[in-house]
Short mmCIF file of N, CA and C in Angstrom, two decimals:
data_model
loop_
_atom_site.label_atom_id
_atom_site.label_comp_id
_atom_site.label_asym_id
_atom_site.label_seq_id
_atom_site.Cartn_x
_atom_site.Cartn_y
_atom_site.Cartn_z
N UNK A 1 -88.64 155.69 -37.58
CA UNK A 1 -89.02 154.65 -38.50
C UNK A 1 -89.35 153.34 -37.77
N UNK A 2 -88.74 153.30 -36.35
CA UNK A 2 -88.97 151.92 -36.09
C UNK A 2 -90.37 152.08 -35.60
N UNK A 3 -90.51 152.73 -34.69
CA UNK A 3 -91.86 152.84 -34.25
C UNK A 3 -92.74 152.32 -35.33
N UNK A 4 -92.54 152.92 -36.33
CA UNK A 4 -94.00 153.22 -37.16
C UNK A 4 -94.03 151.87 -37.62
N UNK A 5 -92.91 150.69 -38.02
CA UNK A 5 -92.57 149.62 -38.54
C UNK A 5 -93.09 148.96 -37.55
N UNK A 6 -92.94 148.76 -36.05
CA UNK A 6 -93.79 148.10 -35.48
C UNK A 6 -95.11 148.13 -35.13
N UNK A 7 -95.81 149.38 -35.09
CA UNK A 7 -97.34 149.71 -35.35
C UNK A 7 -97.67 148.80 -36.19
N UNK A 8 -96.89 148.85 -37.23
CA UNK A 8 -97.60 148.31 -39.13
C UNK A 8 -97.89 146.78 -38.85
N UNK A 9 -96.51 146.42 -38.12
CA UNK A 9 -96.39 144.93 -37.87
C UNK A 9 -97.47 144.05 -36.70
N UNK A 10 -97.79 144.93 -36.05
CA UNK A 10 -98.67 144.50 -34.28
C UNK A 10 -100.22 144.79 -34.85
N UNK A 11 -100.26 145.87 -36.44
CA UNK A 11 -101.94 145.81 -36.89
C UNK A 11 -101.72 144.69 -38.00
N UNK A 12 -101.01 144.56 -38.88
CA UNK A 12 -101.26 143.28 -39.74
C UNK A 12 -100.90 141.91 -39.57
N UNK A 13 -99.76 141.72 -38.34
CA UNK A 13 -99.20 140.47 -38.37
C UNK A 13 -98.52 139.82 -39.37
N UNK A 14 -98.39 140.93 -40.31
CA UNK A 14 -97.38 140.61 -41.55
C UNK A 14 -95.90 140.24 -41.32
N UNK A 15 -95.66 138.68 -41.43
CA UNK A 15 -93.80 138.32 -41.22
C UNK A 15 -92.69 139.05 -42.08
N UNK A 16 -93.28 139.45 -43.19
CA UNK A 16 -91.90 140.91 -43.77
C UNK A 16 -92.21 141.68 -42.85
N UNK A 17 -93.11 142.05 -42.08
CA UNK A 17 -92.46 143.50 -41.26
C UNK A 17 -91.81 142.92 -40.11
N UNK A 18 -92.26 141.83 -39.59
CA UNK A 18 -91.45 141.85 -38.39
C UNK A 18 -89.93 141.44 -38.51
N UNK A 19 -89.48 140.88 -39.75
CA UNK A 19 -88.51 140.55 -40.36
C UNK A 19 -87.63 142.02 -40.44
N UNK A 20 -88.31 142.93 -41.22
CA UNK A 20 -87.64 144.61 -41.35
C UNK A 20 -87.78 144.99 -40.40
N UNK A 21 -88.36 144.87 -39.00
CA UNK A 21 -88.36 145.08 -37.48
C UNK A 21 -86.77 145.15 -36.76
N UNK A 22 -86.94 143.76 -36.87
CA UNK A 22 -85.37 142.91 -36.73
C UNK A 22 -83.97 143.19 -37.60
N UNK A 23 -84.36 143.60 -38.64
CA UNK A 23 -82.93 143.75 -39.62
C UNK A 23 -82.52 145.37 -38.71
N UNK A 24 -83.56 146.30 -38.77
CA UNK A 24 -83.32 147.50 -38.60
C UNK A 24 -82.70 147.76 -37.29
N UNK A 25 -83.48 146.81 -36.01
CA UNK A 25 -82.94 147.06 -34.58
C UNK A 25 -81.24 146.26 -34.81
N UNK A 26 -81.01 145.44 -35.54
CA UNK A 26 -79.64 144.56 -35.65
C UNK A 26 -78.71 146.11 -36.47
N UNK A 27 -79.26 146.55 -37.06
CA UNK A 27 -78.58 147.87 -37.85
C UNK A 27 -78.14 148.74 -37.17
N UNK A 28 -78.77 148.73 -36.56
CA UNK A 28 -78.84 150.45 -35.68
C UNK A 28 -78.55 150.61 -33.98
N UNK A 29 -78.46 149.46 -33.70
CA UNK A 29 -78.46 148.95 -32.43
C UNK A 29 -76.71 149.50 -31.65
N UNK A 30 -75.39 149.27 -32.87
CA UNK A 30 -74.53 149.27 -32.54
C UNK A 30 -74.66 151.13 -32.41
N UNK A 31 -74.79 151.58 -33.51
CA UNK A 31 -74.45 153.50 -33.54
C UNK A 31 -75.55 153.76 -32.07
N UNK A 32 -76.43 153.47 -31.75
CA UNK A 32 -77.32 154.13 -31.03
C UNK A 32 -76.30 153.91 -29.27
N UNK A 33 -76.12 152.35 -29.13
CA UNK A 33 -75.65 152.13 -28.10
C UNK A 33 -73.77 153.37 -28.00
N UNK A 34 -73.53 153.15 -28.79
CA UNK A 34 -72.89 154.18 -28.51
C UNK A 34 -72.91 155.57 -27.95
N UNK A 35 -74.01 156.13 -28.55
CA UNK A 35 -74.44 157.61 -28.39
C UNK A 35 -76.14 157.41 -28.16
N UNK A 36 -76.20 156.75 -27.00
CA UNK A 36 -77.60 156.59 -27.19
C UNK A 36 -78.79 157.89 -27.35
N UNK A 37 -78.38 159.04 -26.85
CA UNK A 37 -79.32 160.19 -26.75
C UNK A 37 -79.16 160.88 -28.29
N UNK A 38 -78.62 160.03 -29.55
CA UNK A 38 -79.01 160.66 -30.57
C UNK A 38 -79.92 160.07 -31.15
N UNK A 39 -80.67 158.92 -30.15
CA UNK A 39 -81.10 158.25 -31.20
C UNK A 39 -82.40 157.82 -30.11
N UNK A 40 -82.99 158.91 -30.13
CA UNK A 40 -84.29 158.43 -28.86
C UNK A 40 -85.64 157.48 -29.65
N UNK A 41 -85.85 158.02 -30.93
CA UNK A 41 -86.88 157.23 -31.48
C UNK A 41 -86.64 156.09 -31.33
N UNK A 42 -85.69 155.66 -32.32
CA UNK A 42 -84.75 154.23 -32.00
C UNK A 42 -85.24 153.74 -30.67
N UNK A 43 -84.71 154.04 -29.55
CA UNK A 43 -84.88 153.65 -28.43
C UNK A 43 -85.95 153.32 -27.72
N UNK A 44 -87.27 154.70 -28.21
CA UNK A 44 -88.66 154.38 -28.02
C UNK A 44 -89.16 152.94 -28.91
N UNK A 45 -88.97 152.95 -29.51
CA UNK A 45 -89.19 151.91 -30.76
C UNK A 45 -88.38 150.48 -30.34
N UNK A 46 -87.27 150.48 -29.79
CA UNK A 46 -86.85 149.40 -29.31
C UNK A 46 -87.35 148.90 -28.20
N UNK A 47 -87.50 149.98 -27.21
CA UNK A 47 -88.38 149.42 -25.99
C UNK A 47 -89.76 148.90 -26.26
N UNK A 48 -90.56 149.43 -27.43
CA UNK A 48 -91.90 149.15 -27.85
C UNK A 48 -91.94 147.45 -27.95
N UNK A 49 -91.12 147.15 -28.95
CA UNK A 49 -90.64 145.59 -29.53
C UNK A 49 -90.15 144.44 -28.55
N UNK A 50 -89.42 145.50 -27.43
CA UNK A 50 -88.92 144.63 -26.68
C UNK A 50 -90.13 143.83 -25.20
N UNK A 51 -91.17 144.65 -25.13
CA UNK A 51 -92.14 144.94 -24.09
C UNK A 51 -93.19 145.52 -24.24
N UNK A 52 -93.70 144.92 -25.31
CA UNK A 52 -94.96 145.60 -25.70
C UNK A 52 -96.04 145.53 -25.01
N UNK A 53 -96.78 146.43 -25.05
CA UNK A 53 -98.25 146.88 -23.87
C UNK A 53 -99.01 146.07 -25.11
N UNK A 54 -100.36 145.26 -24.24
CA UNK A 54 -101.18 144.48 -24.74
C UNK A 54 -102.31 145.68 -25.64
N UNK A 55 -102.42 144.95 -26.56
CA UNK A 55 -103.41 146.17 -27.28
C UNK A 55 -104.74 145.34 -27.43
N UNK A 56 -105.79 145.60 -27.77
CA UNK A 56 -106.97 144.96 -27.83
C UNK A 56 -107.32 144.29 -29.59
N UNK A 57 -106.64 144.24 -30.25
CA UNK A 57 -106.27 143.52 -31.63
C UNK A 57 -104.99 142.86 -31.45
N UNK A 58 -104.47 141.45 -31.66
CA UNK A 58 -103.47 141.16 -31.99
C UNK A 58 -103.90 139.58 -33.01
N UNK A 59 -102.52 139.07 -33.06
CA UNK A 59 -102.39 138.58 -34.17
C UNK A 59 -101.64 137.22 -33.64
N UNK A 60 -102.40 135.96 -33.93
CA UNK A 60 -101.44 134.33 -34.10
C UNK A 60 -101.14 133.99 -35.23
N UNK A 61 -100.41 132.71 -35.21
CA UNK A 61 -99.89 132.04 -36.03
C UNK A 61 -99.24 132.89 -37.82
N UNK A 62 -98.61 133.62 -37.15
CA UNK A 62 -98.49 135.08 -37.88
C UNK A 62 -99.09 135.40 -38.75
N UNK A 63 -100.00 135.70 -38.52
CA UNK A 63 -101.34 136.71 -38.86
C UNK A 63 -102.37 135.55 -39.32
N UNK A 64 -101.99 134.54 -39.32
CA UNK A 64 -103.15 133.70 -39.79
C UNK A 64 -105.03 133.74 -38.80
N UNK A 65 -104.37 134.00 -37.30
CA UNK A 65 -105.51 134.39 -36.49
C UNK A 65 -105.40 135.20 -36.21
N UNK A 66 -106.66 136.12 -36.24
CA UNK A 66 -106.90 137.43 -35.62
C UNK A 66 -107.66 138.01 -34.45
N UNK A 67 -107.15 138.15 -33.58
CA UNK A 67 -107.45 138.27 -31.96
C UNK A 67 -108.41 139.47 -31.59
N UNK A 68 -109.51 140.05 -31.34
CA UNK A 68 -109.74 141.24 -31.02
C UNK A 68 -110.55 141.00 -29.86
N UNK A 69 -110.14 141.91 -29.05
CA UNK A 69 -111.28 141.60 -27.37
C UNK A 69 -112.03 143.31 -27.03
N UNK A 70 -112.80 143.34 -26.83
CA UNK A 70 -113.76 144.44 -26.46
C UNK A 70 -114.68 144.28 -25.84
N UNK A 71 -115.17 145.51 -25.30
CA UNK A 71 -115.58 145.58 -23.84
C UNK A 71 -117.23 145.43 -25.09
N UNK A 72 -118.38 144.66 -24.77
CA UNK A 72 -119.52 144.87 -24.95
C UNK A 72 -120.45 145.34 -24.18
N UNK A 73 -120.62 145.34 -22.86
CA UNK A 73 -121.22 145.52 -22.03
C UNK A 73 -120.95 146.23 -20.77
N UNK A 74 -120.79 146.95 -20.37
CA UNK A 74 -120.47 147.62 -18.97
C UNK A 74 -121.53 148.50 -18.16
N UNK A 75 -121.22 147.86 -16.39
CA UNK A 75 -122.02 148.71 -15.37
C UNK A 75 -121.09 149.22 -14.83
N UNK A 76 -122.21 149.76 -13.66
CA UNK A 76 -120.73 149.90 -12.51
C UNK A 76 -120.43 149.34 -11.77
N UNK A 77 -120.68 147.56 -11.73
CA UNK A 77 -119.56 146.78 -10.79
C UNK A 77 -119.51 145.20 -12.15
N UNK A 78 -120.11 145.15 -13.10
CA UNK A 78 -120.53 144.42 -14.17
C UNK A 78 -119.54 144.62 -15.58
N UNK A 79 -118.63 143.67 -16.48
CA UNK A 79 -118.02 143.99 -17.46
C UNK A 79 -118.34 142.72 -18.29
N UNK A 80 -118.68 142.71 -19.24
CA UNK A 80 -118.99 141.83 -20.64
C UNK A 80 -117.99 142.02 -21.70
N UNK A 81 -117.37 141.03 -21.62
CA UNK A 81 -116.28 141.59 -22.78
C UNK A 81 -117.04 140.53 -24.16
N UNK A 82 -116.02 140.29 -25.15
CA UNK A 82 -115.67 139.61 -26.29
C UNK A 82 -115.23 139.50 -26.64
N UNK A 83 -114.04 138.29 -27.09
CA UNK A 83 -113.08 138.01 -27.87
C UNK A 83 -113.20 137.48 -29.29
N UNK A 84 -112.99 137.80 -29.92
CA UNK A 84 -113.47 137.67 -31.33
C UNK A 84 -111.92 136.72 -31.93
N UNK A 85 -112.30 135.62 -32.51
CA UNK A 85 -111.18 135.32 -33.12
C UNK A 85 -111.50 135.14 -34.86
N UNK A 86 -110.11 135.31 -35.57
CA UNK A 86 -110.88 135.53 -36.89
C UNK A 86 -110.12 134.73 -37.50
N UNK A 87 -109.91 132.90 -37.70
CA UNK A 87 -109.34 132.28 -38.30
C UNK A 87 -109.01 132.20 -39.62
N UNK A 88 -108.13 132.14 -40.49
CA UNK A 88 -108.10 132.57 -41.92
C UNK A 88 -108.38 130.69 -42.27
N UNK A 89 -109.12 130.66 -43.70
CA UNK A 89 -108.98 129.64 -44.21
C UNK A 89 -108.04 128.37 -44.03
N UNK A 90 -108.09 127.03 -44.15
CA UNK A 90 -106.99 126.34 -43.77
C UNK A 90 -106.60 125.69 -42.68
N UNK A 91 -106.66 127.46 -41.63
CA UNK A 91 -106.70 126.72 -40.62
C UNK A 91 -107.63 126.54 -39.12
N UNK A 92 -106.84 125.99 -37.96
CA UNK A 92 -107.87 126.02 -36.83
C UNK A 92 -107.38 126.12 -35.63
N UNK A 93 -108.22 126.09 -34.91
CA UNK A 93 -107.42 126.01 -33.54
C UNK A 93 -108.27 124.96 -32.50
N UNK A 94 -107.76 123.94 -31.25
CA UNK A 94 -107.69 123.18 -30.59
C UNK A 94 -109.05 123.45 -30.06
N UNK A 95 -110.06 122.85 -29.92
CA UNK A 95 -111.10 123.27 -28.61
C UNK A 95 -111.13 123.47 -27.15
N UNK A 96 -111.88 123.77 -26.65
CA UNK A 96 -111.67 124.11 -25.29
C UNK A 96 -112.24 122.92 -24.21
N UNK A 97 -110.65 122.62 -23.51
CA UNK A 97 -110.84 121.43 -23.22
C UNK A 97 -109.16 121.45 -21.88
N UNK A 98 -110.26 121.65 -20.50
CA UNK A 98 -109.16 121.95 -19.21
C UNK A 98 -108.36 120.80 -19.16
N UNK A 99 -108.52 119.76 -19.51
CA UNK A 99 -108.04 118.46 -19.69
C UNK A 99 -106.58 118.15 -20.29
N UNK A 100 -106.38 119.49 -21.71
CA UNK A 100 -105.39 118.77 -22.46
C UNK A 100 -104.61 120.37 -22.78
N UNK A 101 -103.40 120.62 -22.66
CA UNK A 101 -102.47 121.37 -22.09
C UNK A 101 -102.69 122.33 -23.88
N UNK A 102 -103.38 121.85 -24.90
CA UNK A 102 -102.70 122.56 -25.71
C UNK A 102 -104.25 123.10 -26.25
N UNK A 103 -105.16 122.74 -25.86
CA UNK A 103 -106.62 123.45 -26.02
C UNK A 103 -106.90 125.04 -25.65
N UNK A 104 -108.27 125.29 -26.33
CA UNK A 104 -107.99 127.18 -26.45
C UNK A 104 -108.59 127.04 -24.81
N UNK A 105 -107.63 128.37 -24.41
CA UNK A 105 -108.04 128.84 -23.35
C UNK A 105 -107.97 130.38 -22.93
N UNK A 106 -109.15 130.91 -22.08
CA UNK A 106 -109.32 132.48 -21.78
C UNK A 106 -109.42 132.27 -20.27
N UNK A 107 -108.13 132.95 -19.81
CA UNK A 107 -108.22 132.82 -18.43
C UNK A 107 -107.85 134.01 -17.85
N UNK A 108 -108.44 134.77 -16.75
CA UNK A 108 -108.83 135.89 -16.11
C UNK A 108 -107.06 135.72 -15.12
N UNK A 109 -106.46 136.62 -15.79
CA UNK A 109 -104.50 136.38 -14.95
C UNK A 109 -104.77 137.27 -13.21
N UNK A 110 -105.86 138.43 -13.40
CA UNK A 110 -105.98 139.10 -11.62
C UNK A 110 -107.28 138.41 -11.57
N UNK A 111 -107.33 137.10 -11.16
CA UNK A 111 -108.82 136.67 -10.71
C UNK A 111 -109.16 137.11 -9.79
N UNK A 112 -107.84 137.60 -8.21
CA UNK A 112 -108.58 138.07 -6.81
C UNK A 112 -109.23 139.35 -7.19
N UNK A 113 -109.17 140.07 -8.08
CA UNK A 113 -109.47 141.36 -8.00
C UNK A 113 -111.14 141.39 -8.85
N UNK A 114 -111.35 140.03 -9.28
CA UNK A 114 -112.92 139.69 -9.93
C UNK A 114 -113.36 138.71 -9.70
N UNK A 115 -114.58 138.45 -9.54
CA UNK A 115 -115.67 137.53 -9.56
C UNK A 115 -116.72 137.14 -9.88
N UNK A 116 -117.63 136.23 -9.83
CA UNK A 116 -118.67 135.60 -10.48
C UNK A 116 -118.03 135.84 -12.04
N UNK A 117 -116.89 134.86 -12.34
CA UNK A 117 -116.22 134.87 -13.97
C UNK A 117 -117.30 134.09 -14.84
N UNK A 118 -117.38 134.64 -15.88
CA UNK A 118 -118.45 133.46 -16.64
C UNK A 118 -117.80 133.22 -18.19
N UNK A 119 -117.37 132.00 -18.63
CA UNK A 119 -116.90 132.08 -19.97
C UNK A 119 -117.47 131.69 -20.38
N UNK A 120 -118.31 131.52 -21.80
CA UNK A 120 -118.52 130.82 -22.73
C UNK A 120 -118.24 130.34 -23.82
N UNK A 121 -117.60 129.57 -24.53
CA UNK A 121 -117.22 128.82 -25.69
C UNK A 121 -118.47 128.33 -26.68
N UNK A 122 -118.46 128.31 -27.43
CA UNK A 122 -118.97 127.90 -28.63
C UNK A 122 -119.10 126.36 -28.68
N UNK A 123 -119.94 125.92 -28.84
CA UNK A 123 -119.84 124.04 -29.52
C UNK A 123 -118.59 123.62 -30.91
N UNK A 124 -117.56 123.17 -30.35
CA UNK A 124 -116.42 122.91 -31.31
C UNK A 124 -117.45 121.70 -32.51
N UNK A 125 -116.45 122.22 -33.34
CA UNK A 125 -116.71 121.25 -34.77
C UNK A 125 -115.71 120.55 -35.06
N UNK A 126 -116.22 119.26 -35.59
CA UNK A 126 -115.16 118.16 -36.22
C UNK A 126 -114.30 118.88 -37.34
N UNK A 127 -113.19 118.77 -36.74
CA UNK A 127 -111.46 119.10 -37.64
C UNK A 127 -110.67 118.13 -37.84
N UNK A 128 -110.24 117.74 -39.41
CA UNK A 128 -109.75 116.51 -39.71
C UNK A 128 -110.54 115.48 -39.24
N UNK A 129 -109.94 114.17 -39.10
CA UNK A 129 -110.58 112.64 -39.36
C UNK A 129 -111.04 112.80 -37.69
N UNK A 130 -110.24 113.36 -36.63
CA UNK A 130 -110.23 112.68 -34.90
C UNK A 130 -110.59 113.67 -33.98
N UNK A 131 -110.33 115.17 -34.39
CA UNK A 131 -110.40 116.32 -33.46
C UNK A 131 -111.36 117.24 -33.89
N UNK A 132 -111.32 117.37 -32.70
CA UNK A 132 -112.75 118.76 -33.12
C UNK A 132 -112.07 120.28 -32.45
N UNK A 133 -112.33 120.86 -33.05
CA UNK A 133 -111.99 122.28 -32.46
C UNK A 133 -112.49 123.83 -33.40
N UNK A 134 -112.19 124.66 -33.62
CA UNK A 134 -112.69 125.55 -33.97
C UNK A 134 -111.88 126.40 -35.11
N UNK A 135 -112.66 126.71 -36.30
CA UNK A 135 -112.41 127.67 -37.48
C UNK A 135 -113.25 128.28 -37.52
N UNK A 136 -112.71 129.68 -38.84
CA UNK A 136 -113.65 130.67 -39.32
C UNK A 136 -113.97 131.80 -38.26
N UNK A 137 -114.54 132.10 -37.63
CA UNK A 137 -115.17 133.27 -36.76
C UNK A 137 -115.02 132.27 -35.44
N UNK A 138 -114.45 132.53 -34.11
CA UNK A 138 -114.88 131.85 -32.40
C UNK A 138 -115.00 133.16 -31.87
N UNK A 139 -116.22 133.39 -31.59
CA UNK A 139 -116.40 134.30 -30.09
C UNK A 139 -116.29 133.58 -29.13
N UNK A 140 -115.72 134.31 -28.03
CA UNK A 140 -115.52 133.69 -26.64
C UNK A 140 -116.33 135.32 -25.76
N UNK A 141 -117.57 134.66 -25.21
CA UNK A 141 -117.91 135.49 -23.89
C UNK A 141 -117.50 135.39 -22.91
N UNK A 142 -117.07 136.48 -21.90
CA UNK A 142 -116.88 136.76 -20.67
C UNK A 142 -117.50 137.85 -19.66
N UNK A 143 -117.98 137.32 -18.61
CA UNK A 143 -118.70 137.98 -17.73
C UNK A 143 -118.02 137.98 -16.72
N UNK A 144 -117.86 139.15 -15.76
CA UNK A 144 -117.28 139.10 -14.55
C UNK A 144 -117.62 140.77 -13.73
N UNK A 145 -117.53 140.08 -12.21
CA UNK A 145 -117.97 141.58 -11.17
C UNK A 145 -116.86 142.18 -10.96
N UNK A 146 -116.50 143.00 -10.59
CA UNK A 146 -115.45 143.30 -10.03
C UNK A 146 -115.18 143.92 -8.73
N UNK A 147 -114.04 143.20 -8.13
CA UNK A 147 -114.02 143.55 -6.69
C UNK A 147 -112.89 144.59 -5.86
N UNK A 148 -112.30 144.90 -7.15
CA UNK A 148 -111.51 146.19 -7.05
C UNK A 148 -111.46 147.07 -8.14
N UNK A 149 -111.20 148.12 -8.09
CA UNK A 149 -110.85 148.99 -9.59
C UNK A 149 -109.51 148.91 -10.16
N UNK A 150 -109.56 147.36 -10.68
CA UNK A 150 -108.09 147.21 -11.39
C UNK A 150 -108.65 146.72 -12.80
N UNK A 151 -108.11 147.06 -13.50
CA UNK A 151 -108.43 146.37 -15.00
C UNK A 151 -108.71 145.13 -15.24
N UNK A 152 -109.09 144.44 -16.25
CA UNK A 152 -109.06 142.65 -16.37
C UNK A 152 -108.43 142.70 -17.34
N UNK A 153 -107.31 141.24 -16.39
CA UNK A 153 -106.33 141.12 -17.35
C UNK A 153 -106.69 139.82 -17.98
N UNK A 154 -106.97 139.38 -18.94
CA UNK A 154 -106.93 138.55 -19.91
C UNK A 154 -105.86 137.43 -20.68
N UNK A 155 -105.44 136.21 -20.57
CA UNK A 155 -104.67 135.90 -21.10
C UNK A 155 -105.56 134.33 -22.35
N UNK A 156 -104.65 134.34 -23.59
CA UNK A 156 -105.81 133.63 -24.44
C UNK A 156 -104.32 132.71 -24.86
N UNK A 157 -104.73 131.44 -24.93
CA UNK A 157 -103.57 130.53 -25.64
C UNK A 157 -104.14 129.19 -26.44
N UNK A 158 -103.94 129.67 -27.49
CA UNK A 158 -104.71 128.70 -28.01
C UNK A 158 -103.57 127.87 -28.90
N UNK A 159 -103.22 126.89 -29.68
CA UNK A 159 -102.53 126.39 -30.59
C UNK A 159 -103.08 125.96 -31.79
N UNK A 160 -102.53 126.94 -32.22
CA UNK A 160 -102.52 126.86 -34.41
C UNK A 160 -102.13 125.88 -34.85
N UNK A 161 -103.29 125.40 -35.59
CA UNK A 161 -103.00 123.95 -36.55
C UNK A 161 -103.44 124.39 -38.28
N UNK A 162 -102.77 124.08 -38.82
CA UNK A 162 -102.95 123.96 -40.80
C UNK A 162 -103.30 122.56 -41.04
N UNK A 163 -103.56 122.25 -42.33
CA UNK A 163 -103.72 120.65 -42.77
C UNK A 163 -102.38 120.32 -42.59
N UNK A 164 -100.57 120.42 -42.44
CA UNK A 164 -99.78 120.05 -42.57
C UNK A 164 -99.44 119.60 -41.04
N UNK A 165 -99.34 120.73 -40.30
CA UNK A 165 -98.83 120.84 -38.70
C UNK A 165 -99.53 121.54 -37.56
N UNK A 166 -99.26 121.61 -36.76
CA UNK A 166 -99.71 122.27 -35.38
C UNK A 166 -98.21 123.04 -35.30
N UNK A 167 -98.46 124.28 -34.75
CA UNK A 167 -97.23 124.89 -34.13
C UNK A 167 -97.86 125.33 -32.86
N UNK A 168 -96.38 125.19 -31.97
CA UNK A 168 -96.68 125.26 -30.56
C UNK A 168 -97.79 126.27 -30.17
N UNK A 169 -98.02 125.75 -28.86
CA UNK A 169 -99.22 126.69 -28.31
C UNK A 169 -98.26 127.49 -28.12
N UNK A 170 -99.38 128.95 -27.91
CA UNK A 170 -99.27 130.55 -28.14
C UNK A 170 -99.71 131.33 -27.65
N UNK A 171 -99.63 132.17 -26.73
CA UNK A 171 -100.03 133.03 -25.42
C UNK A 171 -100.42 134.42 -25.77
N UNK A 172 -101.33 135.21 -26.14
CA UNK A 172 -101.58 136.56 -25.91
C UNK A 172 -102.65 137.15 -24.41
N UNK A 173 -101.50 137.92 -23.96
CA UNK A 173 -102.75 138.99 -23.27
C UNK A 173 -103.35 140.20 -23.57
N UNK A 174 -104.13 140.65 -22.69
CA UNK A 174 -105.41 141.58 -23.40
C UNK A 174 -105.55 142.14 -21.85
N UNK A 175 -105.43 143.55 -22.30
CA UNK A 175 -106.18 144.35 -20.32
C UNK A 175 -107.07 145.48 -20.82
N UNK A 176 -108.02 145.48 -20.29
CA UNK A 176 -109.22 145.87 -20.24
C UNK A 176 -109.42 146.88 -19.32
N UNK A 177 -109.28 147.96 -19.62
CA UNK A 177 -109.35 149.77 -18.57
C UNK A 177 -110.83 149.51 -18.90
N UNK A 178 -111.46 149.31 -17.68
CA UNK A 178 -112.92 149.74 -18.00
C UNK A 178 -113.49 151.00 -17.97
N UNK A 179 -112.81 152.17 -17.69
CA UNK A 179 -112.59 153.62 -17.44
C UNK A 179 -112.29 154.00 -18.69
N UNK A 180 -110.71 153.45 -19.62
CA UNK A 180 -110.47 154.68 -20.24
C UNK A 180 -111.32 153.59 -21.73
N UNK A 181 -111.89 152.32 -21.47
CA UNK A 181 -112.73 151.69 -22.69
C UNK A 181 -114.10 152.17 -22.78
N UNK A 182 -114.71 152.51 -23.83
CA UNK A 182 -115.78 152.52 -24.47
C UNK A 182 -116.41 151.30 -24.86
N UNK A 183 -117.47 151.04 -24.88
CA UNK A 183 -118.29 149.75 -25.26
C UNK A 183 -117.96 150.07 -27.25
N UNK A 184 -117.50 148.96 -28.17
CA UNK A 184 -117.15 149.21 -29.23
C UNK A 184 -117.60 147.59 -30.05
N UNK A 185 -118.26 148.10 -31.26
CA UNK A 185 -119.26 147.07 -31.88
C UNK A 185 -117.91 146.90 -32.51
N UNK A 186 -117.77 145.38 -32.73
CA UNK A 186 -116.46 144.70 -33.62
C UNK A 186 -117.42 144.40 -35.15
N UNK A 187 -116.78 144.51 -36.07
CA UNK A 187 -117.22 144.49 -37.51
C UNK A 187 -117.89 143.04 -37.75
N UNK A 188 -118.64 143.02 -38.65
CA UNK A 188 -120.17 141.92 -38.65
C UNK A 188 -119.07 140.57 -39.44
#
């Protein structure tokens, strides 16, 4: 059950599941540690939650943004990705701006292992009375060579703002098997 409860939770970003995530590992945590080999799902499922492998959909400001990165383009020393972000109504996120610690950023975490990186950002729009930054749909392009056969690892942090507040900046990564990925059209 846990497994499947965190699948549900890592595709919708829904806070009741990650809430029933947590009640269940606090439940079950004591019988398992006891006898741990009766209780291997449990355990698969706890390790899942505890250390989760980056998937190529995830989810901010709990579930309010929606993260998806895919490979668009691939050679054989050439990778084009896309990050698709899918802001819900309301709210936004910071523009991209190396300057100020809490602006969106896509930064390549094995840079020695790639080169000629190319990002592109979008032209931010005026948000509220003073800031500009980005709602609704942000693609972010990335171009890069590669100079070993290691994956690209991806890290994206951007900080979620509503008309009320900003909550802290927020870190997802993203790795990119250019082997076991397919080039995959993200929905219009």
């Amino acid at each position: 059950m846990l497994p499947v409860l965190i699948a549900l939770y890592q595709r919708s970003g829904e806070t009741e599941l990650r809430t029933r995530v947590e009640r269940q590992i606090e439940a079950f945590s004591g019988r398992v540690a006891q006898a741990p080999l009766a209780g291997p799902v449990f355990l698969q499922g706890l390790r899942q939650w505890m250390s989760p492998s980056p998937e190529p959909l995830q989810y901010l400001a709990e579930g309010a943004i929606r993260a998806d990165c895919r490979i668009v383009e691939s050679s054989e020393t050439q990778l084009q990705v896309l990050l698709r972000l899918d802001i819900a109504p309301g709210w936004h996120i910071q523009q991209h701006d190396l300057q100020r610690p809490e602006s969106t950023r896509l930064t390549v975490v094995n840079r020695d292992d790639w080169q000629d990186v190319e990002l592109h950002y979008p032209t931010p729009e005026r948000v509220g009375s003073e800031n500009e930054g980005y709602t609704g749909r942000l693609d972010i392009d990335l171009t890069a060579r590669e100079r070993s056969a290691s994956p690209l690892a991806l890290e994206l942090q951007v900080q979620p703002c509503n008309e009320s507040a900003c909550l802290p900046v927020e870190t997802r990564t993203f790795v990119i098997h250019r082997n076991a990925s397919t080039v995959t059209d993200l929905p219009a």
